[in-house]
PDB file of C-alpha atoms in Angstrom:
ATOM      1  CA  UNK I   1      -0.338  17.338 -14.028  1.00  0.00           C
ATOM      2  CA  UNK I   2      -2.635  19.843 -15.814  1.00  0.00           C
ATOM      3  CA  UNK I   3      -5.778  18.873 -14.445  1.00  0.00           C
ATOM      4  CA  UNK I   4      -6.467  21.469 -12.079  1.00  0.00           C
ATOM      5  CA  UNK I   5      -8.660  18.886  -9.348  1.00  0.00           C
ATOM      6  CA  UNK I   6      -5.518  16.461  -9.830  1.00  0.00           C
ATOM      7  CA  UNK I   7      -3.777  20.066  -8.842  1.00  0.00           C
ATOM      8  CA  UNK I   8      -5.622  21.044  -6.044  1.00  0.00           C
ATOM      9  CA  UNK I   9      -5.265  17.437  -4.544  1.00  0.00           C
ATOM     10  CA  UNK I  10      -1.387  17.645  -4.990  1.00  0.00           C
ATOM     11  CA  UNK I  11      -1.657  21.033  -2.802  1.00  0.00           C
ATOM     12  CA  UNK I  12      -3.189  19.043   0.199  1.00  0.00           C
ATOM     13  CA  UNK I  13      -0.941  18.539   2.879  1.00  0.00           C
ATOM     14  CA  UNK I  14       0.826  15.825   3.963  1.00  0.00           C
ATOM     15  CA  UNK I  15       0.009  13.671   7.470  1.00  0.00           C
ATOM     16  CA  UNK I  16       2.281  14.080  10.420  1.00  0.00           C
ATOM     17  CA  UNK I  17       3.450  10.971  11.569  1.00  0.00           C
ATOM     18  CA  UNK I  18       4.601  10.954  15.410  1.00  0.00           C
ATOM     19  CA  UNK I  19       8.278  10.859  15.060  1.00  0.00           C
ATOM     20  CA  UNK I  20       8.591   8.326  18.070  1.00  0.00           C
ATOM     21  CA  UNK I  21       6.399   6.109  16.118  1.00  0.00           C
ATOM     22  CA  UNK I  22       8.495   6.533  12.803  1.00  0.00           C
ATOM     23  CA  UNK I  23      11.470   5.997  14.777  1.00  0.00           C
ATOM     24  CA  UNK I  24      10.208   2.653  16.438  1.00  0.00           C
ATOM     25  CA  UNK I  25       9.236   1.272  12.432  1.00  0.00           C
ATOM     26  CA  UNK I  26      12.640   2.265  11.435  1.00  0.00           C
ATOM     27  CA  UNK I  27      14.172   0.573  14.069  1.00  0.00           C
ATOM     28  CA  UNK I  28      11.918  -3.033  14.487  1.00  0.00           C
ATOM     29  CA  UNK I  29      12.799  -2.791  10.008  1.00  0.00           C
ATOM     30  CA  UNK I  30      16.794  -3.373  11.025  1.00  0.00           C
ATOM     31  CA  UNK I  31      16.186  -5.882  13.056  1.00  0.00           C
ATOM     32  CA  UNK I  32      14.046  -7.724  10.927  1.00  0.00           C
ATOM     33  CA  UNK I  33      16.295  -6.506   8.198  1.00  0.00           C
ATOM     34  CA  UNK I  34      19.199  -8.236   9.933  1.00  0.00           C
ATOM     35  CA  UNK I  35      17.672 -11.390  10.881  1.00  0.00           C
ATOM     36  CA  UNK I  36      16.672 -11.890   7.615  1.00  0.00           C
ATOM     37  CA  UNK I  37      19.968 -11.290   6.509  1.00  0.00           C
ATOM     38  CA  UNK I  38      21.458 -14.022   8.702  1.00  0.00           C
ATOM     39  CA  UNK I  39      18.475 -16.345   7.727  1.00  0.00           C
ATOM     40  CA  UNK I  40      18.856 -16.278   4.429  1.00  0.00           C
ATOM     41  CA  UNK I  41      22.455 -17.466   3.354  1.00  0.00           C
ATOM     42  CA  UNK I  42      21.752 -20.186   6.059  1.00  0.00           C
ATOM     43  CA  UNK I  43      18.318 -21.505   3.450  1.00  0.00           C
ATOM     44  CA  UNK I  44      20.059 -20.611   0.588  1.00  0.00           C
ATOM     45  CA  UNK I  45      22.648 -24.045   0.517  1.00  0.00           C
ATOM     46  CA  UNK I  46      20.169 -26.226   1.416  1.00  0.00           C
ATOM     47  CA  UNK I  47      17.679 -24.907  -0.932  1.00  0.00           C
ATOM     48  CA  UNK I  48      20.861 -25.888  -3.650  1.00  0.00           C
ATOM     49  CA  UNK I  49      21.012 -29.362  -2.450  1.00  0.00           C
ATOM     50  CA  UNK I  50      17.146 -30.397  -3.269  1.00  0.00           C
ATOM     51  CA  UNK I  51      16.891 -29.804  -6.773  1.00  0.00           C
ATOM     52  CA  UNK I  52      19.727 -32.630  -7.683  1.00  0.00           C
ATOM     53  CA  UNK I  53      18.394 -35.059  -5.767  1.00  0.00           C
ATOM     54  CA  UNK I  54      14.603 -34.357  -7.028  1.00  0.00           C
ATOM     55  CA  UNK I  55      16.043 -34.452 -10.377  1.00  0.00           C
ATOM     56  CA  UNK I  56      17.707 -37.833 -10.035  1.00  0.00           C
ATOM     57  CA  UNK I  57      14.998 -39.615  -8.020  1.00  0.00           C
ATOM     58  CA  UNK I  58      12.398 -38.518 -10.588  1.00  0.00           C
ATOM     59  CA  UNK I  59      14.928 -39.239 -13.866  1.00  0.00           C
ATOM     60  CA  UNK I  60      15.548 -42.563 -12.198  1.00  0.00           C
ATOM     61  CA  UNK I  61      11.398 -43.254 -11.653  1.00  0.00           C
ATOM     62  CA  UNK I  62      10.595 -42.325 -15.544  1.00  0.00           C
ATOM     63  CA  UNK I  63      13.673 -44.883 -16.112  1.00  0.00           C
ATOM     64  CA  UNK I  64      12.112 -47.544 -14.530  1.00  0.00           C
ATOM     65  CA  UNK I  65       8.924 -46.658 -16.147  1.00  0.00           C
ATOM     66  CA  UNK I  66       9.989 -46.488 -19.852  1.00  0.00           C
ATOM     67  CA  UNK I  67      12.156 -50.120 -18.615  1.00  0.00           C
ATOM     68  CA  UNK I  68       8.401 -51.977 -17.565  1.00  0.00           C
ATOM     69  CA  UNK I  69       7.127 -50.376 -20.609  1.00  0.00           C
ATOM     70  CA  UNK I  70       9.067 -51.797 -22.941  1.00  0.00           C
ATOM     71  CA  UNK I  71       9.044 -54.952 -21.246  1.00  0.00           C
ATOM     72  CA  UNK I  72       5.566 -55.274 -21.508  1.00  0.00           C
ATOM     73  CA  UNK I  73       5.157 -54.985 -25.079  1.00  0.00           C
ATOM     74  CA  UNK I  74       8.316 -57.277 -25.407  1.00  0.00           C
ATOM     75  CA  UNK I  75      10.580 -55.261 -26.887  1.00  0.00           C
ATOM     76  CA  UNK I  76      13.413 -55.471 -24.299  1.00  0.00           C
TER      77      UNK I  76
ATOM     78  CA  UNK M   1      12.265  11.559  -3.567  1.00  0.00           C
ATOM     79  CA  UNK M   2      10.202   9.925  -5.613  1.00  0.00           C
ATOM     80  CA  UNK M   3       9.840  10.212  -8.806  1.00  0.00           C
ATOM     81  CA  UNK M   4      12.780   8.206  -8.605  1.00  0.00           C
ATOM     82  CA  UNK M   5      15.464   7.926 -11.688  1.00  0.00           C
ATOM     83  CA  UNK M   6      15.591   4.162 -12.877  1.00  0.00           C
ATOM     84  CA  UNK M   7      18.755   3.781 -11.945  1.00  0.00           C
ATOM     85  CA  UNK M   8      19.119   5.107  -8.118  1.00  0.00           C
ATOM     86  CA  UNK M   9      15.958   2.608  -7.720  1.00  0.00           C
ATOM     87  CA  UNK M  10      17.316  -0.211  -9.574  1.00  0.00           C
ATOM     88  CA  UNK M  11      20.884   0.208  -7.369  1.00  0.00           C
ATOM     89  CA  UNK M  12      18.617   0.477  -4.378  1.00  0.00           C
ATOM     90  CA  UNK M  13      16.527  -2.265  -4.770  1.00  0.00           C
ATOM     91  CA  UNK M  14      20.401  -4.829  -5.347  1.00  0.00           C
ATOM     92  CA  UNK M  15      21.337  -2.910  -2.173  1.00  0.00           C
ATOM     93  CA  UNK M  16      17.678  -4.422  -0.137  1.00  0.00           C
ATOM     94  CA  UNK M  17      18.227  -7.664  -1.970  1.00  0.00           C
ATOM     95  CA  UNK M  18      21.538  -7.761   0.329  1.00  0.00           C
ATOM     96  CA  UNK M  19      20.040  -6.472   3.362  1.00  0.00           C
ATOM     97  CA  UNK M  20      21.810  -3.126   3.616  1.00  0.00           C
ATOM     98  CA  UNK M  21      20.260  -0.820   6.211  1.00  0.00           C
ATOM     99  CA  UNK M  22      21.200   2.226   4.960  1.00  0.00           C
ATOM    100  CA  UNK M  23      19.504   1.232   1.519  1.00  0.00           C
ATOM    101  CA  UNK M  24      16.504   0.767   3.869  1.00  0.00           C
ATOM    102  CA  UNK M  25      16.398   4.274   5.079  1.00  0.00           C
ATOM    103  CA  UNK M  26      16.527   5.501   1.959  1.00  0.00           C
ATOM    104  CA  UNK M  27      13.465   3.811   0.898  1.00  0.00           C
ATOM    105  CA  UNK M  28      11.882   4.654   3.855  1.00  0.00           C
ATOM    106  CA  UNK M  29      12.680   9.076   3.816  1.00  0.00           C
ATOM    107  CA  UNK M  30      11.574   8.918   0.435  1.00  0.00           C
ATOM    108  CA  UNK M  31       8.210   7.177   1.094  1.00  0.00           C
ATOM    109  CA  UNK M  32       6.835   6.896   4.445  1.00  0.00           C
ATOM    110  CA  UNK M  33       4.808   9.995   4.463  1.00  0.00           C
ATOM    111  CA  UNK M  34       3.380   9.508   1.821  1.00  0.00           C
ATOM    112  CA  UNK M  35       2.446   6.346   2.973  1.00  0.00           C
ATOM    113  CA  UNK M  36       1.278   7.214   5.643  1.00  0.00           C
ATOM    114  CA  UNK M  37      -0.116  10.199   4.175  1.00  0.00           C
ATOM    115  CA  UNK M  38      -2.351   7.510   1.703  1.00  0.00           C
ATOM    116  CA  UNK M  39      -3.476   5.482   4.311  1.00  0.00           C
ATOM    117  CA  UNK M  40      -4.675   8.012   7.046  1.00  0.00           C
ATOM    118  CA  UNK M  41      -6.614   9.186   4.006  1.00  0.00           C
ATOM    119  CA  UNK M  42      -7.976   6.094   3.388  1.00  0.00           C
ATOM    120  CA  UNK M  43      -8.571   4.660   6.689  1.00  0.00           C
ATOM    121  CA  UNK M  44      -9.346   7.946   8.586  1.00  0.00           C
ATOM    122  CA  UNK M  45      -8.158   6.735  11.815  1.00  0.00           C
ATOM    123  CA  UNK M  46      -4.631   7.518  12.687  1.00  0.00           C
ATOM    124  CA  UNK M  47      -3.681   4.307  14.397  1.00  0.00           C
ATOM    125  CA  UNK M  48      -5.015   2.153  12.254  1.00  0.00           C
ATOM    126  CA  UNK M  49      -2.985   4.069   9.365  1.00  0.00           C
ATOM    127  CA  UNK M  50       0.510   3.774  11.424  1.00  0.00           C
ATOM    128  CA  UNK M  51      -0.693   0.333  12.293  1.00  0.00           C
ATOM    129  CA  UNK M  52      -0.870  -0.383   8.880  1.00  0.00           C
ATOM    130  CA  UNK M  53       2.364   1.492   7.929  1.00  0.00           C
ATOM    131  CA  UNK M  54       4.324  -0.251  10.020  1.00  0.00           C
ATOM    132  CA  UNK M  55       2.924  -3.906   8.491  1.00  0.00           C
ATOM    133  CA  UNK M  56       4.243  -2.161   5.322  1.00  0.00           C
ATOM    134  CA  UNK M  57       7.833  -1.823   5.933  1.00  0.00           C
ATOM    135  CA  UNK M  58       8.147  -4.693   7.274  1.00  0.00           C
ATOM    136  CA  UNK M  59       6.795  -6.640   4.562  1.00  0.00           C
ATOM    137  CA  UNK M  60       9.232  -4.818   2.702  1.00  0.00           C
ATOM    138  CA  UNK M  61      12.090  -6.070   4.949  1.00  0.00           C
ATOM    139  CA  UNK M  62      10.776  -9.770   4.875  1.00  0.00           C
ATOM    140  CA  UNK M  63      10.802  -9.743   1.104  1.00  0.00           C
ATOM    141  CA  UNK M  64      13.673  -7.899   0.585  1.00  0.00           C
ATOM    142  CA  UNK M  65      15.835 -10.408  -0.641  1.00  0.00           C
ATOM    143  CA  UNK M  66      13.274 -11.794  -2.756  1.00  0.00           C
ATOM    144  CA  UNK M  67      12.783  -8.510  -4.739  1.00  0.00           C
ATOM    145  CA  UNK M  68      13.007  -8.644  -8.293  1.00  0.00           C
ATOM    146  CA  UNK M  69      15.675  -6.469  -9.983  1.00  0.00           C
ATOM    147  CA  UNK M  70      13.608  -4.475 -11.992  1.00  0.00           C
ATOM    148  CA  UNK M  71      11.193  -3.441  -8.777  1.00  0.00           C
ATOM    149  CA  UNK M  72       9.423  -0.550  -9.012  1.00  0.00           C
ATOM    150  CA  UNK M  73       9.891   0.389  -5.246  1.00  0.00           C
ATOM    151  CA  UNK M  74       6.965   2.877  -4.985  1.00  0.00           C
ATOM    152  CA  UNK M  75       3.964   0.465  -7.109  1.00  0.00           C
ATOM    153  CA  UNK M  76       4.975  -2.383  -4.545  1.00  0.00           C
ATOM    154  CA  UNK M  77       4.913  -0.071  -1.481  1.00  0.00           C
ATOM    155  CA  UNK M  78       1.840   1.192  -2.321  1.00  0.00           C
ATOM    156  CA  UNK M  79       0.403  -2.032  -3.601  1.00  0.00           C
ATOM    157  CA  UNK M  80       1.121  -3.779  -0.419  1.00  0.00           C
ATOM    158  CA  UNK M  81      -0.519  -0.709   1.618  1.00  0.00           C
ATOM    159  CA  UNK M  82      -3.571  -1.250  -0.568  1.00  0.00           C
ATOM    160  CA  UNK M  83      -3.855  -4.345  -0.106  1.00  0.00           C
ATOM    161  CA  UNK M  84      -3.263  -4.439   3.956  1.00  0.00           C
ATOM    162  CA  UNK M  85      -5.882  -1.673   3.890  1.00  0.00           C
ATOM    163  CA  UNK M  86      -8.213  -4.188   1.377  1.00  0.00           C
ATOM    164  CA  UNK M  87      -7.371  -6.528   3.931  1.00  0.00           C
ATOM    165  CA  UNK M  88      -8.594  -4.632   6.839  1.00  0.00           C
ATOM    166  CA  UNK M  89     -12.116  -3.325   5.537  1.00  0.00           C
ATOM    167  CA  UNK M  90     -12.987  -6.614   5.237  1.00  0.00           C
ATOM    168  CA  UNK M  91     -12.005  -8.160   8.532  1.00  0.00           C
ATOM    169  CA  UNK M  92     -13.944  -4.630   9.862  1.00  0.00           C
ATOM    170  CA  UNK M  93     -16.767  -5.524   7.754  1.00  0.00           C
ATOM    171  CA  UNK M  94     -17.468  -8.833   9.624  1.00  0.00           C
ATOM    172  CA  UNK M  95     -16.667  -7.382  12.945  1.00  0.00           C
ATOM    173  CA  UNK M  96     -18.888  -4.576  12.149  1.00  0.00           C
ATOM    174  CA  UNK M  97     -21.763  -6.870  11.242  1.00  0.00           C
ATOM    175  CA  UNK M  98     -21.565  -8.951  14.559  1.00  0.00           C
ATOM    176  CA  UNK M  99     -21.195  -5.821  17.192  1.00  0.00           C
ATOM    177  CA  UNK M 100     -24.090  -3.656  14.615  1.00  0.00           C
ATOM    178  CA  UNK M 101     -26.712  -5.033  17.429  1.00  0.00           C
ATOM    179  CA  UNK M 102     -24.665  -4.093  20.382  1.00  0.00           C
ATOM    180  CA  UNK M 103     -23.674  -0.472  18.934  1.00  0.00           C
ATOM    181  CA  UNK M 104     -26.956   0.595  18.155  1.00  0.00           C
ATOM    182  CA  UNK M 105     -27.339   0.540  22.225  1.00  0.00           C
ATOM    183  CA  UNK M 106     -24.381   2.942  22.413  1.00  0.00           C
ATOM    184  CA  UNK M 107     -25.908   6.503  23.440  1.00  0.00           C
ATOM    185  CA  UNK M 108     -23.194   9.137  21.245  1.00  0.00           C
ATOM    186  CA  UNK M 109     -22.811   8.821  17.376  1.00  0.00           C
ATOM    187  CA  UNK M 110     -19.318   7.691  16.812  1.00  0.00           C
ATOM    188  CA  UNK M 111     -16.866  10.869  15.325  1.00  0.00           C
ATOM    189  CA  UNK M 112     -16.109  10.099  11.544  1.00  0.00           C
ATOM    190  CA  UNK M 113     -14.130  13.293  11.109  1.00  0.00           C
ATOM    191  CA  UNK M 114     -10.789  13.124   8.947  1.00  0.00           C
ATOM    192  CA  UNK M 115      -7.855  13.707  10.650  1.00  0.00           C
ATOM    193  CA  UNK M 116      -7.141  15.938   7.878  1.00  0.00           C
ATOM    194  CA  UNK M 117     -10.625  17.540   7.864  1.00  0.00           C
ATOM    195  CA  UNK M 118      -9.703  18.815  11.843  1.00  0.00           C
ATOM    196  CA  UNK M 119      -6.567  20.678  10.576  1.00  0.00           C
ATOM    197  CA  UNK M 120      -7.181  21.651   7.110  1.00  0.00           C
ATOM    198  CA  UNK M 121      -6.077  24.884   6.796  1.00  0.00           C
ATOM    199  CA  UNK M 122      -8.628  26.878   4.910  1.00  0.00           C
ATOM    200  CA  UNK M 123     -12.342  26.179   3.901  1.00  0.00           C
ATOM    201  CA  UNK M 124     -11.319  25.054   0.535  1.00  0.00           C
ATOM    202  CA  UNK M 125      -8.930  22.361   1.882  1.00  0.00           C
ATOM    203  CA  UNK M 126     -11.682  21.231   4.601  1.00  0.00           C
ATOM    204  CA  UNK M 127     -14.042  20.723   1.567  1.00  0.00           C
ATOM    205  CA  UNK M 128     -11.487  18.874  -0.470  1.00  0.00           C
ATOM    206  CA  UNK M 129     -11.293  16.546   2.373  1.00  0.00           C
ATOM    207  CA  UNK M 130     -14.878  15.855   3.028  1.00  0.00           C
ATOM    208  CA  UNK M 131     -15.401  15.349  -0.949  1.00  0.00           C
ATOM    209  CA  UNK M 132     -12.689  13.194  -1.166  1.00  0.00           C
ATOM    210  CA  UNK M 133     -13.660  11.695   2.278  1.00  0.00           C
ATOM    211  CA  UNK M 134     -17.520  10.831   0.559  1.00  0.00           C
ATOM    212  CA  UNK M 135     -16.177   9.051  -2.136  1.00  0.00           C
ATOM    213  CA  UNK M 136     -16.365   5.474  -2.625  1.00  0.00           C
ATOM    214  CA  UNK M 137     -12.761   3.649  -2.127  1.00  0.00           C
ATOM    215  CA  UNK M 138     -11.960   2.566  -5.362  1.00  0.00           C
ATOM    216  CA  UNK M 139     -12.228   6.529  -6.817  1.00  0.00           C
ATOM    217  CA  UNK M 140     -10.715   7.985  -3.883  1.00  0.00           C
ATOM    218  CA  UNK M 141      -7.988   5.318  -3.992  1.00  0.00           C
ATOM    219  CA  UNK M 142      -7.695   6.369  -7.428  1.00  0.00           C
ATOM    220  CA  UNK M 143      -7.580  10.337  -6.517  1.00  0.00           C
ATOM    221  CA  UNK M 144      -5.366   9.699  -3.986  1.00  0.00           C
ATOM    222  CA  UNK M 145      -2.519   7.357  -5.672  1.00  0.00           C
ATOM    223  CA  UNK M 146      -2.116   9.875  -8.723  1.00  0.00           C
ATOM    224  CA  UNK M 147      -3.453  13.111  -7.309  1.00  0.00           C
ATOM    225  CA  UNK M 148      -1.708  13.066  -3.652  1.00  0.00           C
ATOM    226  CA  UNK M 149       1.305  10.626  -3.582  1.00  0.00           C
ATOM    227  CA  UNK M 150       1.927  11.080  -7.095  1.00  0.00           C
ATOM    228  CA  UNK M 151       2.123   7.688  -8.868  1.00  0.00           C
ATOM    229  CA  UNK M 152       2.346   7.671 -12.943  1.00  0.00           C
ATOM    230  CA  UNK M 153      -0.456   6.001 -14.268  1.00  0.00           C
ATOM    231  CA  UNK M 154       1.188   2.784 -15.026  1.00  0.00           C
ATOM    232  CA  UNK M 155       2.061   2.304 -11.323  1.00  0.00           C
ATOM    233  CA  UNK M 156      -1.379   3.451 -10.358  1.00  0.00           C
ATOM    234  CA  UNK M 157      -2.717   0.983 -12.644  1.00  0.00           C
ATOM    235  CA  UNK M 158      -0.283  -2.158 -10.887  1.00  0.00           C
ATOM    236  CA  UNK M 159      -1.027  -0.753  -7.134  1.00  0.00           C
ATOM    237  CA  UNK M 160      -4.493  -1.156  -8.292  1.00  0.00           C
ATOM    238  CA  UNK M 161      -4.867  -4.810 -10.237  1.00  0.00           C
ATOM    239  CA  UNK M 162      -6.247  -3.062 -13.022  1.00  0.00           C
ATOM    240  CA  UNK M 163      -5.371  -1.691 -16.881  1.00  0.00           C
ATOM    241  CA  UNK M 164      -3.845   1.653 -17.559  1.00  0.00           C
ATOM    242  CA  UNK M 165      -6.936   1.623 -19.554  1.00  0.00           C
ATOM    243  CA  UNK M 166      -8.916   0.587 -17.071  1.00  0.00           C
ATOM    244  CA  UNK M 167      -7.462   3.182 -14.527  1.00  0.00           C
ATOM    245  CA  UNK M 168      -7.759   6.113 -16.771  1.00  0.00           C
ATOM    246  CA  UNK M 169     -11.536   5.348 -17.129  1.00  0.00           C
ATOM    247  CA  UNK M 170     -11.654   5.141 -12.957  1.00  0.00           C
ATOM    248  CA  UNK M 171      -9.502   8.100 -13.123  1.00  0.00           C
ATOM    249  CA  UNK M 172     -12.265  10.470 -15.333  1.00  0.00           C
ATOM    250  CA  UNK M 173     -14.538   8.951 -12.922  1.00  0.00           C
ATOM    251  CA  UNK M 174     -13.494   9.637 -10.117  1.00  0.00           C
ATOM    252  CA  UNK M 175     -12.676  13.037 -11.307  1.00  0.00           C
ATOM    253  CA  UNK M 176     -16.397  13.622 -12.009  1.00  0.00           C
ATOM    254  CA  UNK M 177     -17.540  12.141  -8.439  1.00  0.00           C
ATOM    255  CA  UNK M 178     -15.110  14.868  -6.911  1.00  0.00           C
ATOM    256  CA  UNK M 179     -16.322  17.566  -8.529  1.00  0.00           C
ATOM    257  CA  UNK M 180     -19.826  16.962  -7.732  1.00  0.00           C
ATOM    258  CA  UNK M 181     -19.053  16.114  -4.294  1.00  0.00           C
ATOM    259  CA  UNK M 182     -17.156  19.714  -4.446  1.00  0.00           C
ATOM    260  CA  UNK M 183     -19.759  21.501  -5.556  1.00  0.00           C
ATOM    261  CA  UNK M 184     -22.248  19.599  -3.460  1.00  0.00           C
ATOM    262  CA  UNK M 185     -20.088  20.996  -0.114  1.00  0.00           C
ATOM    263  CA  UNK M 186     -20.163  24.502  -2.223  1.00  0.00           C
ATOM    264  CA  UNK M 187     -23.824  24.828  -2.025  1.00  0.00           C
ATOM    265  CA  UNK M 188     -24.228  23.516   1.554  1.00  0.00           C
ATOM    266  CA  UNK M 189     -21.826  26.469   2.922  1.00  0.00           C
ATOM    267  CA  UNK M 190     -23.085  29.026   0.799  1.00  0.00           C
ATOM    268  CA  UNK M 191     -27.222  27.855   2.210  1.00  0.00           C
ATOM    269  CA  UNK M 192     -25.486  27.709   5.726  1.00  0.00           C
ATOM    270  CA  UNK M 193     -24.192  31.355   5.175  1.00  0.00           C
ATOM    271  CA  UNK M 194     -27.390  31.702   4.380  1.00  0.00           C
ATOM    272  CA  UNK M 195     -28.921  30.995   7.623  1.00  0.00           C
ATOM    273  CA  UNK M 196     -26.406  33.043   9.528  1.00  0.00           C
ATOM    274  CA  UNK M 197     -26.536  36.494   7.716  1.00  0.00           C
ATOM    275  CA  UNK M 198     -29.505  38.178   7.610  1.00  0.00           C
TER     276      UNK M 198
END
């Protein structure tokens, strides 16, 4: 940093956060940290399971599709 | 601290993706006060800044898991902050404009002092604050992302939504805007000294 406003900005001083306050973040963070570690590997099967099924509902849709296509123009 | 090295962020963000708490603190000693430090300057009011802090972290925590490998930890703090302070000013704004009537009835102006301004340590800082303080948000956002919490300019440019073009233009700006506001508070001591000497 050579610009010497830039400079005199990095010389201000920091804020001082209330240490009972910084202590209460931390602490409400690992409990939301750890319920979101126990929610997540719950979601995380489940969210494995849709795409198959999507996949095979919609392949078998376009099937039928293409099939009354086909049939329509008589070549089936 | 931060300027982290690549790779102590990279392990640290694979340790948030699992939930690890101890990866947490580490994210938080290196960054809260500057955090904090960024959004008392930008808010002015110190519970609104640890309100906002707190909202912060624990975005952080609820998209931990979704983080992407190559997260730049500090940009998406500090891009969150922004945007929870963005956020704010405009829900402010529209509470402001229904309660205008009712505070014009209100007898004492209301104190729009900088924390910082009250305990600066020396004239120069006090006037540092107050120029900073003066300028619009965008410039002192700016000022205070690169010059303060010491973001490069390509995460300055991502907290932001804009270019690194773009943000080296605000930058020289901004730069300007402080130095007039500087010089501005210059003049109004030295006429003030005026006054008070014979």
């Amino acid at each position: 940093m050579n610009d010497p406003l830039l400079k005199l900005l990095d010389g201000l001083p920091s804020a001082m956060l209330d240490p009972a306050r910084a202590d209460r973040i931390r602490v409400r963070c690992h409990a939301a940290l750890d319920r979101e570690r126990r929610r997540v590997p719950r979601e995380a099967p489940r969210d494995r399971r849709w795409p198959p099924i999507v996949m095979g509902l919609g392949g078998l849709y376009l099937g039928v599709v293409v099939q009354r296509v086909l049939a329509l123009y008589g070549l089936v | 601290m931060y300027p982290m090295d690549p790779e102590t962020e990279s392990a640290l963000v694979e340790r948030l993706r699992c939930g690890d708490e101890a990866a947490f603190d580490a994210v938080y000693d290196a960054f809260n006060l500057r955090l904090f430090t960024f959004l008392l300057r930008l808010t002015r009011r110190h519970h609104v800044a640890e309100d906002l802090l707190e909202d912060t972290w624990l975005r952080l925590v609820k998209h931990a898991h979704r983080l992407n490998p190559d997260t730049r930890l500090g940009a998406w703090l500090f891009t969150v902050a922004r945007n929870l302070h963005v956020s704010y000013v405009r829900s402010r704004l529209i509470e402001d404009a229904t309660t205008a009537g009712l505070m014009t009835l209100w007898p004492v102006s209301i104190d729009r002092t900088s924390p910082f301004e009250a305990t600066a340590a020396n004239e120069l800082e006090r006037r540092l604050e107050r120029a900073l303080a003066s300028l619009p948000r965008a410039s002192r956002e700016v000022l205070l992302l690169i010059g303060v919490a010491g973001l490069d300019h390509a995460d300055a440019a991502d907290v932001c939504g804009i270019t690194p073009d773009a943000l080296r233009q605000r930058l020289r700006r901004a730069r300007t805007m402080l130095a007039k506001a500087l010089e501005a508070e210059s003049r109004a001591a030295k006429s003030m000294l005026g006054e008070v000497t014979p």
